Coordinates of C-alpha atoms in Angstrom, one line a residue:
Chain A
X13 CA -55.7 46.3 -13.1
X14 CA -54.8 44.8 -16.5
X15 CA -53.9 41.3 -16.1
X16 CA -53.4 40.5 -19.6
X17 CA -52.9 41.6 -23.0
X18 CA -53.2 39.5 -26.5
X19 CA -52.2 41.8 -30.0
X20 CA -52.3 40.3 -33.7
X21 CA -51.2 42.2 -36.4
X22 CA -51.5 45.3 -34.5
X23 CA -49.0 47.8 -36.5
X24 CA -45.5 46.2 -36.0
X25 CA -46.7 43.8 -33.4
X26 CA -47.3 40.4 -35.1
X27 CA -47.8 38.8 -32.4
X28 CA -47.8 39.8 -28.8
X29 CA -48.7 37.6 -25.6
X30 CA -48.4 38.9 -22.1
X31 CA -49.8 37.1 -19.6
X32 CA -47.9 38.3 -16.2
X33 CA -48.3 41.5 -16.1
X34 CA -47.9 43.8 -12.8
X35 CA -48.4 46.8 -11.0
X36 CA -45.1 48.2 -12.7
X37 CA -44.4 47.2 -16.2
X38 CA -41.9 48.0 -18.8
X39 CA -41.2 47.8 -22.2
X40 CA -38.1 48.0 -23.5
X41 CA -36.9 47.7 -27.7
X42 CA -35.2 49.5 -30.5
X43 CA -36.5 52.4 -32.2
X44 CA -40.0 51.3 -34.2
X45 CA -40.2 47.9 -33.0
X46 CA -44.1 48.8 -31.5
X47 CA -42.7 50.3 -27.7
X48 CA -45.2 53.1 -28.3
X49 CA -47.6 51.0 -30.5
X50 CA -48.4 48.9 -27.6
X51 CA -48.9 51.2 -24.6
X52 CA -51.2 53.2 -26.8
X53 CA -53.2 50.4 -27.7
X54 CA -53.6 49.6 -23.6
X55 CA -54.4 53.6 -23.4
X56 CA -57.0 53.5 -26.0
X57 CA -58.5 50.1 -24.8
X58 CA -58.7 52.1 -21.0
X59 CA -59.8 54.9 -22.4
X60 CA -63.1 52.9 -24.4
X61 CA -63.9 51.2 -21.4
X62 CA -64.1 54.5 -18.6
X63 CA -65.6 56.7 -21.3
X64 CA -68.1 54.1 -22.2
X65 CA -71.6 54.9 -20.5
X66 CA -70.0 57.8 -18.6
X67 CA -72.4 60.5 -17.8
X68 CA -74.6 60.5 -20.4
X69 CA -72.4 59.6 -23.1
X70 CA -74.3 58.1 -25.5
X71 CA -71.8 56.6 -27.6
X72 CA -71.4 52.7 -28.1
X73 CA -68.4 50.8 -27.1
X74 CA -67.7 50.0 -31.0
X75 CA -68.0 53.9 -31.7
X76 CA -66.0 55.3 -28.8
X77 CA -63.1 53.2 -29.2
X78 CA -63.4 53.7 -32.9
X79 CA -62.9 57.8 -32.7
X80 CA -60.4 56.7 -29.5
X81 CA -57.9 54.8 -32.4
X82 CA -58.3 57.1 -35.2
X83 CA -57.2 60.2 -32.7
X84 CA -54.6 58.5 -30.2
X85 CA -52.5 56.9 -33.6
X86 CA -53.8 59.5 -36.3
X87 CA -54.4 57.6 -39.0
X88 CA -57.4 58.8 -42.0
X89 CA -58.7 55.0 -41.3
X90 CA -58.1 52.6 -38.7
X91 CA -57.5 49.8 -41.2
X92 CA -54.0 51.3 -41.6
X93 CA -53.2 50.2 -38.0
X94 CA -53.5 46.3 -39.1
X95 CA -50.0 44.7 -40.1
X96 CA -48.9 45.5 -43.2
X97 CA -48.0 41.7 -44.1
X98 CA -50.6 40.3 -42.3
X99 CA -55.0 40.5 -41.3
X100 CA -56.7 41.4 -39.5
X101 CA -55.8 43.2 -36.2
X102 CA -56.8 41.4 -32.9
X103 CA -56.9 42.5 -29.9
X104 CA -57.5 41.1 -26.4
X105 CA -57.0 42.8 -23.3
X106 CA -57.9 41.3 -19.3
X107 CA -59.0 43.8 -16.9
X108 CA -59.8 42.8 -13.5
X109 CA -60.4 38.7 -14.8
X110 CA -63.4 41.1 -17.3
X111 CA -62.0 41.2 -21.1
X112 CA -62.6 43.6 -23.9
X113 CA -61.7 42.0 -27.6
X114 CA -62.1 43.4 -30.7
X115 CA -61.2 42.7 -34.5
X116 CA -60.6 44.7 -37.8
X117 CA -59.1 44.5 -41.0
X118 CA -57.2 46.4 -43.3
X119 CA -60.1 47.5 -45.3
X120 CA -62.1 48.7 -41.9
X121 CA -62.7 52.5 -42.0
X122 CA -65.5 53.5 -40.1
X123 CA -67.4 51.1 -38.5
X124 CA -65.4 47.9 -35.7
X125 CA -68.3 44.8 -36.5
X126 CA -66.4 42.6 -34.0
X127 CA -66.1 43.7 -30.4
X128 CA -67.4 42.0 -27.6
X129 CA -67.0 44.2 -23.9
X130 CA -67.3 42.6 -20.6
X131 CA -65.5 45.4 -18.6
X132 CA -67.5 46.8 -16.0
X133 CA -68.1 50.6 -16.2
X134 CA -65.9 52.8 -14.0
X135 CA -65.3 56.1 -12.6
X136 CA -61.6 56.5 -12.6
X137 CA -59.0 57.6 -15.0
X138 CA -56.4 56.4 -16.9
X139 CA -53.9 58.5 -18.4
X140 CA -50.5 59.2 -20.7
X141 CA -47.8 61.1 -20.4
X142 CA -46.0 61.3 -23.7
X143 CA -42.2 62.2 -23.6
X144 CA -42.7 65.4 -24.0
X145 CA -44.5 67.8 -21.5
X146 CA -47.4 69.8 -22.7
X147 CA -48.0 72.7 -19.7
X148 CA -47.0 75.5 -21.7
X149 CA -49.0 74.7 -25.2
X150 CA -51.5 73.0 -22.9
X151 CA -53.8 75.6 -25.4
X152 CA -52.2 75.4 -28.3
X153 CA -53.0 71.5 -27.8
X154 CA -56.7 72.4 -26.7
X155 CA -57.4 75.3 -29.5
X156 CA -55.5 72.3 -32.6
X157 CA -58.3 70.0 -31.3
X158 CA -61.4 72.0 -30.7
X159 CA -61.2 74.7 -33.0
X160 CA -59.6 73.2 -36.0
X161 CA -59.8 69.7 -35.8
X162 CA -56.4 68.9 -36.7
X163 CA -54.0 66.0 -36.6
X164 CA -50.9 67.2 -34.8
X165 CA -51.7 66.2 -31.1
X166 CA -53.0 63.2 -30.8
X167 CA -55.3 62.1 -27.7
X168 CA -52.5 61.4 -25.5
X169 CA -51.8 65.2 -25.6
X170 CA -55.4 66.2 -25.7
X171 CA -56.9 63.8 -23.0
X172 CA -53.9 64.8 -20.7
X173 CA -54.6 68.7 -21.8
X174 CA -58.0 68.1 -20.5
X175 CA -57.2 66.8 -17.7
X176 CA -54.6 69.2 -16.1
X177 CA -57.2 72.3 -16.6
X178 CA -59.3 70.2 -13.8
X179 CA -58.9 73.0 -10.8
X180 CA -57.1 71.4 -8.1
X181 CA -59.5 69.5 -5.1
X182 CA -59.2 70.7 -1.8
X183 CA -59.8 68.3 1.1
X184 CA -58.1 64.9 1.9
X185 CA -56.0 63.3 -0.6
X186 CA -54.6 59.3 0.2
X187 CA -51.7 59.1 2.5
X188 CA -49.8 57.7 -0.4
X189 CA -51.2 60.5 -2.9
X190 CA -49.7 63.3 -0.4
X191 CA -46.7 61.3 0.1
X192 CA -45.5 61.6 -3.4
X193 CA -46.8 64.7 -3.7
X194 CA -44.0 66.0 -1.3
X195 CA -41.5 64.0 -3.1
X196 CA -42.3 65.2 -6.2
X197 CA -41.7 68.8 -4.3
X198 CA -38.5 67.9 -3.6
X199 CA -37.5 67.2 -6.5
X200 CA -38.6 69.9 -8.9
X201 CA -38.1 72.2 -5.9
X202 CA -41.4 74.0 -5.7
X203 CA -44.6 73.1 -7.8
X204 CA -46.4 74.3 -11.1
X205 CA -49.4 76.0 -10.5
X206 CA -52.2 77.7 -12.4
X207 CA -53.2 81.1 -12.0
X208 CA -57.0 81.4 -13.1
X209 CA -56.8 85.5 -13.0
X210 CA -54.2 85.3 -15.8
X211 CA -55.2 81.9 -17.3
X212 CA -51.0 80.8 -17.2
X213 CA -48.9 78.0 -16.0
X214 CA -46.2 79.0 -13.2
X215 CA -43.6 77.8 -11.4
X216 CA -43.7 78.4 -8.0
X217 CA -40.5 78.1 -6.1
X218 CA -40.7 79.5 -2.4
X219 CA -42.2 83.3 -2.9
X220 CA -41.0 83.4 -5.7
X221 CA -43.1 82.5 -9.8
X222 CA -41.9 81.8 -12.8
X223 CA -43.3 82.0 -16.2
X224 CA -43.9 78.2 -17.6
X225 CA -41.4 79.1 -20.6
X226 CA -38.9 79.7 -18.7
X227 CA -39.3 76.6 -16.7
X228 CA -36.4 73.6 -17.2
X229 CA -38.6 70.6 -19.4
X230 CA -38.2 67.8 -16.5
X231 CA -39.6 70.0 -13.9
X232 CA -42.8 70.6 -15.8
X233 CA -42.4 66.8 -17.1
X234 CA -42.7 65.4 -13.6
X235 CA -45.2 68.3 -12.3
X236 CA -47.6 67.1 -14.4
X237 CA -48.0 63.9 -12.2
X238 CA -48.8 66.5 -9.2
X239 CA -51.1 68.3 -10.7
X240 CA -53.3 64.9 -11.7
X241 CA -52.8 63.8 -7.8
X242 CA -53.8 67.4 -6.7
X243 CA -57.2 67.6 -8.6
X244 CA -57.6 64.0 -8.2
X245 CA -57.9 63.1 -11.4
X246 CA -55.8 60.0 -10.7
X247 CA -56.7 57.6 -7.9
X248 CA -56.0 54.3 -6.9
X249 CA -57.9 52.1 -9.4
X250 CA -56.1 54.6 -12.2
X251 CA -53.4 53.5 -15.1
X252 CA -50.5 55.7 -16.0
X253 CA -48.9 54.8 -18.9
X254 CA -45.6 56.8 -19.6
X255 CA -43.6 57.2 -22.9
X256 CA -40.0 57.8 -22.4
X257 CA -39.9 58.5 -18.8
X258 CA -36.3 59.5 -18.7
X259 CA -36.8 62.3 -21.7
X260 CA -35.1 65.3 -20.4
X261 CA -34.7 63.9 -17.0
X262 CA -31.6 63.8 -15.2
X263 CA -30.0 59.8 -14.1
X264 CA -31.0 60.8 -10.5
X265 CA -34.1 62.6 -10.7
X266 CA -34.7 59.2 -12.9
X267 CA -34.4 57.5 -10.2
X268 CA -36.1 59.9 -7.5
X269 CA -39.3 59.7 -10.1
X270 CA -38.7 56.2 -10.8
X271 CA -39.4 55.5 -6.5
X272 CA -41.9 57.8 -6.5
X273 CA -43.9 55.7 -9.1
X274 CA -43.2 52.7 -7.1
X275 CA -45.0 54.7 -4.2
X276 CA -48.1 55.0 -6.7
X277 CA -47.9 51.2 -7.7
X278 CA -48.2 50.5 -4.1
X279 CA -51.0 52.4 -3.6
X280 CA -52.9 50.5 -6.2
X281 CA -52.2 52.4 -9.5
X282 CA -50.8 50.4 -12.5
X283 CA -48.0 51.5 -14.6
X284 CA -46.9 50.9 -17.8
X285 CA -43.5 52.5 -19.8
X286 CA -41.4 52.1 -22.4
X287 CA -38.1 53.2 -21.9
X288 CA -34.7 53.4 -24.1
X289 CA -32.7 54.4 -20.8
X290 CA -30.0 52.2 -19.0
X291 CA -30.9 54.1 -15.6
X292 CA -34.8 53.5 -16.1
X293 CA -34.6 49.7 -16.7
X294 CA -31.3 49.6 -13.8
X295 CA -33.2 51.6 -11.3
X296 CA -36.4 49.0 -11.9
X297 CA -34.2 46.0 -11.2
X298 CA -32.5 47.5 -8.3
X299 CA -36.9 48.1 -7.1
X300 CA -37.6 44.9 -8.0
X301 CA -34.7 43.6 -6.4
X302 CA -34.9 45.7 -3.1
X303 CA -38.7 45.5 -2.5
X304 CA -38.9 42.1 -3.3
X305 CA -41.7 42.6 -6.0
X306 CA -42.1 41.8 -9.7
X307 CA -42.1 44.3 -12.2
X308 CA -42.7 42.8 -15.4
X309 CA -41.4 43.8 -18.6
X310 CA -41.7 43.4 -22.6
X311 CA -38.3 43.3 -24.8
X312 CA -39.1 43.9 -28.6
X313 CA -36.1 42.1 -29.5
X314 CA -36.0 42.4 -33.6
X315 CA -37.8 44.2 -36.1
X316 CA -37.8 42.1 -38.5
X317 CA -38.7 39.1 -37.2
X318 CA -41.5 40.7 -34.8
X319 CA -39.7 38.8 -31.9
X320 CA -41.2 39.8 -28.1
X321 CA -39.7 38.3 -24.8
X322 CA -41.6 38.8 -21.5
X323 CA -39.1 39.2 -18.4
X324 CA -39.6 40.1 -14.5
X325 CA -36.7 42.1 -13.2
X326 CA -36.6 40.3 -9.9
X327 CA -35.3 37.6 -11.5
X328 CA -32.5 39.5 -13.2
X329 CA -31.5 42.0 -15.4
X330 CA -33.0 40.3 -19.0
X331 CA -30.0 40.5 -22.4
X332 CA -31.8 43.5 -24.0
X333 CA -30.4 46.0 -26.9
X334 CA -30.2 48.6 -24.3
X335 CA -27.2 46.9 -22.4
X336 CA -26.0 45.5 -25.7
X337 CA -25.6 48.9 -26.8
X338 CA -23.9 49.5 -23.4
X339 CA -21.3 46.6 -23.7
X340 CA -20.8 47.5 -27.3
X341 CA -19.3 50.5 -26.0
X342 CA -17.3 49.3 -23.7
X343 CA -15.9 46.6 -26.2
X344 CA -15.1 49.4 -28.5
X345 CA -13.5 51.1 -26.1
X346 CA -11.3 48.1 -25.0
X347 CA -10.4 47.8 -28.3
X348 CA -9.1 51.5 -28.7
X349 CA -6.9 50.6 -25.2
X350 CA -5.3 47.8 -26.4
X351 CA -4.9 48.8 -30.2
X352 CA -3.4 51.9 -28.8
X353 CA 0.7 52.6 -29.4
Chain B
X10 CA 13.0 33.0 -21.0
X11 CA 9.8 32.9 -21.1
X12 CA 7.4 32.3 -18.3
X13 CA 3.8 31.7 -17.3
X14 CA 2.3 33.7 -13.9
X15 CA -0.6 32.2 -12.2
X16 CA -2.9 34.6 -10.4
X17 CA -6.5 34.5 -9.6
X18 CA -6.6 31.3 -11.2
X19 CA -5.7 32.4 -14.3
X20 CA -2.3 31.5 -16.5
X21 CA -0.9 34.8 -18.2
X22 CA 1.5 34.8 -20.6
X23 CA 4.1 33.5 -21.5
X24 CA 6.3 36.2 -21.5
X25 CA 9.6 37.5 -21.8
X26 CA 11.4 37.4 -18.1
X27 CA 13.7 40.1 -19.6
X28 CA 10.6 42.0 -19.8
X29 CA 9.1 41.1 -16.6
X30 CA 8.8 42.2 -12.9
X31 CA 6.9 40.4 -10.6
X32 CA 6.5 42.8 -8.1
X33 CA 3.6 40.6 -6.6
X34 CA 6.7 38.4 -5.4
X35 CA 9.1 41.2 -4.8
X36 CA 10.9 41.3 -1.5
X37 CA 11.5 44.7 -1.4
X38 CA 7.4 45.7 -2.1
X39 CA 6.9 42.6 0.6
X40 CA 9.3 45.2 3.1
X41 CA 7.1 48.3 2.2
X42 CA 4.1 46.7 2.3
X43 CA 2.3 48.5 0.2
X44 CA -0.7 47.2 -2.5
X45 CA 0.4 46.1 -5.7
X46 CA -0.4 44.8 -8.9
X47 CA 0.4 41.0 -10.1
X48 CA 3.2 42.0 -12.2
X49 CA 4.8 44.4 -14.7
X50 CA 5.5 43.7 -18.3
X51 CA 6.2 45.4 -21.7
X52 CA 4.2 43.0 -23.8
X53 CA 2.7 44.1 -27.2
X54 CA 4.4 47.2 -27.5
X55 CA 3.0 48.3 -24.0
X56 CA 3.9 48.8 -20.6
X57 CA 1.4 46.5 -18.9
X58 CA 0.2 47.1 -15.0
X59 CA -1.7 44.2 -14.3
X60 CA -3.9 43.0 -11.7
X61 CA -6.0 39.8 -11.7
X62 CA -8.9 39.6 -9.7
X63 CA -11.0 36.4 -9.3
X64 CA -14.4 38.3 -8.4
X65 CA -15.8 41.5 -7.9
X66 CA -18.7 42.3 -5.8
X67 CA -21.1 41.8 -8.6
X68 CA -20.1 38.2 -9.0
X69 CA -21.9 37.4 -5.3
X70 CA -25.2 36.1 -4.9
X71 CA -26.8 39.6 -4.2
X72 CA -25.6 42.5 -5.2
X73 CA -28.0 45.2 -3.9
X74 CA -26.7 46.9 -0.8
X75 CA -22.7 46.1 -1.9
X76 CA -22.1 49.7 -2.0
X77 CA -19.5 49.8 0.3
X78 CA -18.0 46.5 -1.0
X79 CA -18.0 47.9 -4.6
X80 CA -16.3 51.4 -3.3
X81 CA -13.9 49.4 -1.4
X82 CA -13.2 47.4 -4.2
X83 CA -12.5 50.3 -6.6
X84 CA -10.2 52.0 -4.0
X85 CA -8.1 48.8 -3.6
X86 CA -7.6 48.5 -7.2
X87 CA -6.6 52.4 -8.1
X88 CA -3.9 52.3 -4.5
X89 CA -2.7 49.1 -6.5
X90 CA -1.9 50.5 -9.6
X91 CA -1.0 54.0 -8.0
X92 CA 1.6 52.2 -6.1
X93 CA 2.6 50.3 -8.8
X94 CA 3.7 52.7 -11.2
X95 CA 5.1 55.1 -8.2
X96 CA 7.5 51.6 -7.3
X97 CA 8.1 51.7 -10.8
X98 CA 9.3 54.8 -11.7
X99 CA 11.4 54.7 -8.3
X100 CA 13.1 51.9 -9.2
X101 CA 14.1 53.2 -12.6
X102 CA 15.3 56.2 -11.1
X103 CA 17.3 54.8 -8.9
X104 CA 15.5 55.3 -5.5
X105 CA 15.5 51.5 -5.1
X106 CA 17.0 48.6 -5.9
X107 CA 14.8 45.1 -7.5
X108 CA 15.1 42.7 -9.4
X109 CA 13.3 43.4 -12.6
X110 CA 13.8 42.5 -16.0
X111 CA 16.9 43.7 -17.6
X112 CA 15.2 44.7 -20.9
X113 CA 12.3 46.3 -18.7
X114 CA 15.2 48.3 -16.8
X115 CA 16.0 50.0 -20.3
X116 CA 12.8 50.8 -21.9
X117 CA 12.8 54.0 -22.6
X118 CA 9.9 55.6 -20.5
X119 CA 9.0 59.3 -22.1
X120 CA 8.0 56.7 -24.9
X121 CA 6.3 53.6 -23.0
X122 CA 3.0 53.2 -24.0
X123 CA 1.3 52.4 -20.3
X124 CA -1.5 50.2 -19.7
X125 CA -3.0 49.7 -16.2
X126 CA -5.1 46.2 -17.1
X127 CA -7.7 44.5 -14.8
X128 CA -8.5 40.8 -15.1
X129 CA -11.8 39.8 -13.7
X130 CA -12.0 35.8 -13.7
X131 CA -15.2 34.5 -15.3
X132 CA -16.8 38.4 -14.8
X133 CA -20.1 38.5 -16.6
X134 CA -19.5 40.9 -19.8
X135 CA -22.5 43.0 -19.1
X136 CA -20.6 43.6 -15.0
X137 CA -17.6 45.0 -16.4
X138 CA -18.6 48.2 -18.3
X139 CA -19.7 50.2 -14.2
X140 CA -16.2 48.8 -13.2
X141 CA -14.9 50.3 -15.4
X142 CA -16.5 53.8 -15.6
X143 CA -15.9 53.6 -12.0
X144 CA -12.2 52.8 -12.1
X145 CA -11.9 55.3 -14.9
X146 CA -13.2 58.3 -12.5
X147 CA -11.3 57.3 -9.9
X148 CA -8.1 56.8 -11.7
X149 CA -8.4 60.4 -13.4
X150 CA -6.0 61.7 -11.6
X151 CA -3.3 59.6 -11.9
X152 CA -3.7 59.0 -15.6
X153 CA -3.4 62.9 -16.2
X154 CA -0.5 62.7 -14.3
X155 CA 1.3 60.2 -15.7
X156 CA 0.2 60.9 -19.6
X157 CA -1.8 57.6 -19.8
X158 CA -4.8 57.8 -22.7
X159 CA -8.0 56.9 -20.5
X160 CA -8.8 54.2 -22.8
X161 CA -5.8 52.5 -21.4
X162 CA -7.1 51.6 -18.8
X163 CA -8.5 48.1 -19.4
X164 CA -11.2 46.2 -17.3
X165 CA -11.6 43.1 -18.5
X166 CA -13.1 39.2 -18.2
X167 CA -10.7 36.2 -18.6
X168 CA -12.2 35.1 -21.8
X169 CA -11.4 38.6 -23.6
X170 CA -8.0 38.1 -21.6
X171 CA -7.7 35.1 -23.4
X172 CA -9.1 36.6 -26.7
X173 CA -6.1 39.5 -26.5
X174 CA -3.7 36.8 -26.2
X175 CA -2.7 37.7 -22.2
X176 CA -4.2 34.7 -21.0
X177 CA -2.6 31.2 -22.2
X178 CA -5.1 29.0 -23.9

C-alpha cells in the first residue's frame, strides 16, 4: 500500500506532506484547490510502477511515467504541471517502505532526468473511477484514443475503458470479492453485463435487459466496480482511487457503496477519494467510528495560501468547508426565522 | 415587570411578565400532565415557544448507535411544542382558565408571528443543523397547520441565544 506521499510545486499543491496514510483515505477541499490534482498524481505514480517491466514492455520508468503525466492531466508538456509561482515539481511517494521520486521543471518537455525507482515490479492493478461513468462511450473513449489520438479522455477514462473490456474470469473469486459483489447486486438491483454477439453494454435485471442508455448514471457508476471484481482485474494488493464518489449517487446508496468499499479496504485494497459530499465524509466518520479504524484524510483548506491539513476521522469529524458550508446554511436560515415578522 | 427565567442553566430574558406565561410552572399544565415548553412570550415582535435543553444526544461521549436516543429526543421536543401551542390556543379561547400575561391574553392571534425556539446549552454549532432538519420534518405537520413559516422554527446554541439577545449576558 502507499504509505506516504511528498508533492512540491505540483499544480496547485505547494506543498503537500502525508505521512499517515490508510487503507481508506479522503480528500476533501473547495473547488480547484488540487482534490483531483493529487489523486491523479498517486494514479499516475501507480500506474509507472505496475506498467514498468510488465510483459515485455520495453519502456523505462522515466519514459512510461512521462507519457503516463502528459495523458492522465493533458497537458502539450509536462512542465505546465509545475507551480506556476514556484520550481520545480517534486514528487515522493512510499509504497510498501520502497519509494519512487522524481523531479522536473517548468521548462521539462520531453525527457524526466531525475527519477530514482525502488518499487518492486508487480502484477496487480490500480485503477480510477472518475465521477462520471464511461460503460456506454466505453468506445467512443477507446476509438478518441486509438484511432485519433486526441485529448478529450484522459488515461483515467482510457486505462479504466481498457480494463472493463477484460471478459469476465470464471472460477473462484476471494470471499470478500464475492461478498461485495452481491452487495453491489443489491443495490443496483441486477448487474451490467456485456454481450460479445452484439458488442453492447446491458443491464440485466431478473430476465429481463436493458440497453446501457437507458440505464440510470449511479447504477452503471457503481457497476463498474463489479465488473473489475468479476474479471479480476482488481485484487487485493490493488488501489482504487475514486473522484467524486457521491456524483449521481443517491445519500443511501452513498452510504451502501461507501460499506461496500470498506469491505474492499478490508480485504487488503487501498482507497483513495476526494469527495465534496456531507454524506461521503459523514458516512466515513460514522466507519471509522463504528469499526474502530482510521481512515485518514487530506483537507485543502485555502486556495490561496496552498494550506493542507491531514486528519483521521476516528478522532472526529475535522472543521472542513464542507460543514462550513453546512452551518452557513443553517445560520442563514436562523437568520430568516428570527428576522421574520 | 420584567423578569429573568432560568432553565437548563441558562438566564433568558428579561422580559415583560405582561407578556409572559410560564407554563413550565403552570398548575393547571402540572394537573394535565402533559409535555411542555419552558415558557410563552411575545418578545421581538413574535410569539415565542421556547424550550431549553441542556444537551442533546450528540453532546455525549459517543454518539454512534444514539439512534433511538436522538428519535426519542426529537419526539419529546415536537409533543412539547405541539402541546404547547394546543394549551395555548385553549386558553385563549376560553377552554381553560391560567394565569398568563395580561398583554399576552390580548394579542391578537390571526396576526402573531409564532416562533417555536430550541435552546441547546453549549451545543456544538456544527450538532445543530441534523437537529434541526430533523425537528423541521417532524414538525411539518403542525407548522402547516398552524400557518407557521418553517424557518421559524429555531434550533439553536446558547451563545447565538445570547447573540439574539434571548439569553442575558
Amino acid at each position: 500500500m502507499i504509505n506516504s506521499v511528498k508533492l512540491e510545486n505540483f499544480g496547485p499543491i505547494k506543498v503537500l506532506d502525508w505521512q499517515d496514510i490508510s487503507n481508506i483515505n479522503v480528500i476533501i477541499g473547495k473547488n480547484s484547490t488540487g482534490k483531483t490534482f493529487l489523486l491523479k498524481s498517486l494514479y499516475t505514480a501507480m500506474k509507472t510502477v505496475e506498467e514498468y517491466k510488465r510483459g515485455d514492455n520495453p519502456k523505462t520508468v522515466a519514459e512510461i511515467l512521462l507519457d503516463k503525466l502528459i495523458w492522465t492531466y493533458q497537458t502539450d508538456t509536462i512542465g505546465d504541471l509545475v507551480n506556476k509561482d514556484f520550481n520545480p515539481l517534486s514528487f515522493n511517494m512510499s509504497f510498501n517502505q520502497d519509494s519512487l521520486h522524481y523531479i522536473f521543471g517548468k521548462d521539462t518537455t520531453k525527457r524526466i532526468t531525475s527519477i530514482e525507482n525502488h518499487i518492486s515490479q508487480r502484477s496487480s492493478n490500480s485503477v480510477f473511477l472518475p465521477a462520471k461513468e464511461i460503460t456506454s462511450i466505453e468506445h467512443i473513449i477507446t476509438e478518441s484514443r486509438e484511432i485519433k489520438k486526441l485529448f478529450g479522455f484522459d488515461d483515467t477514462y482510457y486505462d479504466l475503458a481498457k480494463a472493463i473490456r477484460i471478459p469476465s474470469q470464471k472460477g473462484k473469486n476471494y470471499k470478500e470479492f464475492a461478498e461485495c459483489r452481491n452487495k453491489l447486486k443489491e443495490i443496483v438491483d441486477g448487474k451490467i453485463e456485456f454481450d460479445n454477439k452484439a458488442d453492447k453494454w446491458y443491464y440485466k435485471k431478473g430476465n429481463q435487459k436493458f440497453p446501457i442508455g437507458l440505464t440510470a448514471e449511479g447504477i452503471k457508476k457503481i457497476s463498474i466496480i463489479d465488473i473489475l471484481l468479476g474479471n479480476k482485474y482488481l485484487d487485493k494488493e490493488s488501489i482504487i482511487f475514486i473522484d467524486e464518489p457521491e456524483s449521481a449517487l443517491h445519500p443511501k446508496a452513498i452510504s451502501k457503496f461507501l460499506e461496500l468499499l470498506y469491505t474492499l479496504s478490508e480485504s487488503g485494497i487501498q482507497i483513495f477519494m476526494a469527495t465534496h459530499s456531507y454524506f461521503v465524509i459523514k458516512k466515513l466518520y460514522i466507519i471509522a467510528q463504528k469499526m474502530n479504524k482510521s481512515i485518514s484524510g487530506i483537507s485543502f483548506n485555502d486556495s490561496e495560501n496552498g494550506e493542507v491539513e491531514e486528519f483521521d476521522l476516528k478522532q472526529g469529524m475535522p472543521a472542513n468547508s464542507i460543514i462550513e458550508e453546512s452551518i452557513h446554511l443553517y445560520k442563514e436560515e436562523i437568520n430568516i426565522g428570527w428576522d421574520n415578522e | 415587570m420584567s423578569k429573568i427565567i432560568t432553565e437548563s442553566g441558562m438566564d433568558f430574558g428579561p422580559f415583560d411578565e405582561d407578556y409572559l406565561y410560564e407554563i413550565e410552572r403552570s398548575d393547571l399544565v402540572e394537573r394535565l400532565n402533559i409535555k411542555k415548553v419552558e415558557f410563552i412570550v411575545y418578545y421581538n415582535k413574535a410569539l415565542m415557544f421556547l424550550e431549553a435543553k441542556s444537551s442533546s444526544p450528540q453532546s455525549k461521549l459517543n454518539p454512534i448507535n444514539e439512534q433511538t436516543n436522538f428519535d426519542d429526543y426529537i419526539d419529546e421536543v415536537t409533543r412539547k411544542f405541539a402541546n404547547s401551542i394546543n394549551l395555548f390556543f385553549s386558553i385563549r379561547l376560553g377552554r381553560y382558565k391560567d394565569k398568563m400575561g395580561i398583554k399576552l391574553n390580548k394579542i391578537t392571534l390571526s396576526q402573531a408571528n409564532m416562533k417555536l425556539i430550541l435552546v441547546i446549552k453549549n451545543h456544538k454549532e456544527e450538532w445543530l443543523p441534523p437537529v434541526s432538519d430533523a425537528l423541521k420534518i417532524k414538525l411539518y405537520g403542525l407548522i402547516r397547520s398552524c400557518n407557521i413559516n418553517p424557518c421559524n422554527i429555531l434550533i439553536i446554541n446558547s451563545a447565538i441565544a445570547k447573540e439574539k439577545g434571548l439569553i442575558k449576558d
